[in-house]
């Protein structure tokens, strides 16, 4: 096998839930502050999925105090503790960039 395939199989997470564009997810991220480490939740709607395999990323958008906030999370990153699906969504598009103009 190819060296890249061996490394990507080693570092991919096996226990990821089924997540699609339009779903509302809660992403628990490990945050390091000085010498302490804590877990922070980011809950929002997946507006885009990019790449695949070890390079897969999701873009999550939420409205916080009337201001839209987006974060791009590498799905297989060791700083991601877990991703849980809060609510399933039914959309017809692969990218929901039109939500940037709406305050939802």
mmCIF file of C-alpha atoms in Angstrom:
data_model
loop_
_atom_site.group_PDB
_atom_site.id
_atom_site.type_symbol
_atom_site.label_atom_id
_atom_site.label_comp_id
_atom_site.label_asym_id
_atom_site.label_seq_id
_atom_site.Cartn_x
_atom_site.Cartn_y
_atom_site.Cartn_z
ATOM 1 C CA UNK A 1 0.000 0.000 0.000
ATOM 2 C CA UNK A 2 0.933 3.592 -0.450
ATOM 3 C CA UNK A 3 2.512 5.397 2.505
ATOM 4 C CA UNK A 4 -0.099 8.175 2.338
ATOM 5 C CA UNK A 5 -2.941 5.646 2.548
ATOM 6 C CA UNK A 6 -1.343 3.931 5.535
ATOM 7 C CA UNK A 7 -0.951 7.218 7.416
ATOM 8 C CA UNK A 8 -4.439 8.429 6.535
ATOM 9 C CA UNK A 9 -6.017 5.164 7.747
ATOM 10 C CA UNK A 10 -4.068 5.455 10.978
ATOM 11 C CA UNK A 11 -5.207 8.979 11.815
ATOM 12 C CA UNK A 12 -8.814 8.991 10.605
ATOM 13 C CA UNK A 13 -11.522 8.784 13.250
ATOM 14 C CA UNK A 14 -13.755 5.735 12.981
ATOM 15 C CA UNK A 15 -16.595 6.784 15.324
ATOM 16 C CA UNK A 16 -17.848 9.870 13.457
ATOM 17 C CA UNK A 17 -21.629 10.297 13.209
ATOM 18 C CA UNK A 18 -23.452 10.726 9.926
ATOM 19 C CA UNK A 19 -23.422 14.456 9.235
ATOM 20 C CA UNK A 20 -24.593 16.251 6.128
ATOM 21 C CA UNK A 21 -24.996 19.826 4.981
ATOM 22 C CA UNK A 22 -28.012 21.398 6.684
ATOM 23 C CA UNK A 23 -27.697 19.424 9.911
ATOM 24 C CA UNK A 24 -27.376 21.200 13.237
ATOM 25 C CA UNK A 25 -24.351 19.828 15.067
ATOM 26 C CA UNK A 26 -22.571 20.355 18.369
ATOM 27 C CA UNK A 27 -18.790 20.244 17.995
ATOM 28 C CA UNK A 28 -16.750 19.821 21.189
ATOM 29 C CA UNK A 29 -13.298 21.352 20.733
ATOM 30 C CA UNK A 30 -10.326 20.975 23.045
ATOM 31 C CA UNK A 31 -9.023 24.488 23.870
ATOM 32 C CA UNK A 32 -5.647 25.077 25.462
ATOM 33 C CA UNK A 33 -5.242 28.213 27.604
ATOM 34 C CA UNK A 34 -1.800 28.510 29.106
ATOM 35 C CA UNK A 35 -1.157 25.265 30.938
ATOM 36 C CA UNK A 36 -4.859 24.386 31.309
ATOM 37 C CA UNK A 37 -7.029 22.507 28.872
ATOM 38 C CA UNK A 38 -10.813 22.647 28.573
ATOM 39 C CA UNK A 39 -13.580 21.566 26.223
ATOM 40 C CA UNK A 40 -15.681 24.186 24.443
ATOM 41 C CA UNK A 41 -18.888 23.529 22.514
ATOM 42 C CA UNK A 42 -19.753 25.180 19.207
ATOM 43 C CA UNK A 43 -23.292 24.501 18.000
ATOM 44 C CA UNK A 44 -24.522 25.542 14.586
ATOM 45 C CA UNK A 45 -25.591 24.536 11.099
ATOM 46 C CA UNK A 46 -23.238 22.840 8.677
ATOM 47 C CA UNK A 47 -23.149 25.074 5.600
ATOM 48 C CA UNK A 48 -20.348 23.293 3.700
ATOM 49 C CA UNK A 49 -18.361 20.075 3.558
ATOM 50 C CA UNK A 50 -15.087 20.044 1.665
ATOM 51 C CA UNK A 51 -12.434 17.578 0.603
ATOM 52 C CA UNK A 52 -12.524 13.990 1.759
ATOM 53 C CA UNK A 53 -10.633 11.397 3.712
ATOM 54 C CA UNK A 54 -8.107 12.750 6.177
ATOM 55 C CA UNK A 55 -8.482 16.313 4.795
ATOM 56 C CA UNK A 56 -12.247 16.527 5.317
ATOM 57 C CA UNK A 57 -13.516 19.790 6.794
ATOM 58 C CA UNK A 58 -16.928 21.106 7.784
ATOM 59 C CA UNK A 59 -17.935 24.759 8.009
ATOM 60 C CA UNK A 60 -20.328 25.423 10.894
ATOM 61 C CA UNK A 61 -22.278 28.690 11.166
ATOM 62 C CA UNK A 62 -24.207 30.035 14.119
ATOM 63 C CA UNK A 63 -25.744 33.332 15.169
ATOM 64 C CA UNK A 64 -24.349 34.648 18.437
ATOM 65 C CA UNK A 65 -25.823 37.863 19.856
ATOM 66 C CA UNK A 66 -27.144 38.843 16.422
ATOM 67 C CA UNK A 67 -23.786 38.360 14.693
ATOM 68 C CA UNK A 68 -23.047 35.428 12.399
ATOM 69 C CA UNK A 69 -19.977 33.394 13.282
ATOM 70 C CA UNK A 70 -18.415 30.672 11.117
ATOM 71 C CA UNK A 71 -15.716 28.175 11.964
ATOM 72 C CA UNK A 72 -14.036 25.597 9.784
ATOM 73 C CA UNK A 73 -13.320 22.347 11.618
ATOM 74 C CA UNK A 74 -11.020 19.612 10.327
ATOM 75 C CA UNK A 75 -13.120 16.543 11.107
ATOM 76 C CA UNK A 76 -10.222 14.191 11.878
ATOM 77 C CA UNK A 77 -8.236 16.686 13.978
ATOM 78 C CA UNK A 78 -7.078 15.520 17.427
ATOM 79 C CA UNK A 79 -8.400 18.796 18.900
ATOM 80 C CA UNK A 80 -11.984 17.763 18.022
ATOM 81 C CA UNK A 81 -13.332 15.757 20.959
ATOM 82 C CA UNK A 82 -16.678 14.802 19.431
ATOM 83 C CA UNK A 83 -19.296 15.815 16.897
ATOM 84 C CA UNK A 84 -22.929 15.120 17.742
ATOM 85 C CA UNK A 85 -25.899 15.702 15.477
ATOM 86 C CA UNK A 86 -28.560 17.734 17.277
ATOM 87 C CA UNK A 87 -31.077 17.987 14.433
ATOM 88 C CA UNK A 88 -31.187 16.628 10.898
ATOM 89 C CA UNK A 89 -31.820 19.040 8.057
ATOM 90 C CA UNK A 90 -33.257 18.520 4.602
ATOM 91 C CA UNK A 91 -31.645 20.740 1.985
ATOM 92 C CA UNK A 92 -31.277 20.579 -1.766
ATOM 93 C CA UNK A 93 -27.886 22.208 -2.069
ATOM 94 C CA UNK A 94 -24.338 21.153 -1.302
ATOM 95 C CA UNK A 95 -23.266 24.592 -0.062
ATOM 96 C CA UNK A 96 -25.553 26.818 2.010
ATOM 97 C CA UNK A 97 -23.664 30.075 1.548
ATOM 98 C CA UNK A 98 -26.962 31.921 1.091
ATOM 99 C CA UNK A 99 -27.444 31.657 4.864
ATOM 100 C CA UNK A 100 -24.760 34.321 5.266
ATOM 101 C CA UNK A 101 -27.266 36.978 4.138
ATOM 102 C CA UNK A 102 -30.050 35.655 6.377
ATOM 103 C CA UNK A 103 -30.175 36.050 10.153
ATOM 104 C CA UNK A 104 -31.258 32.539 11.072
#
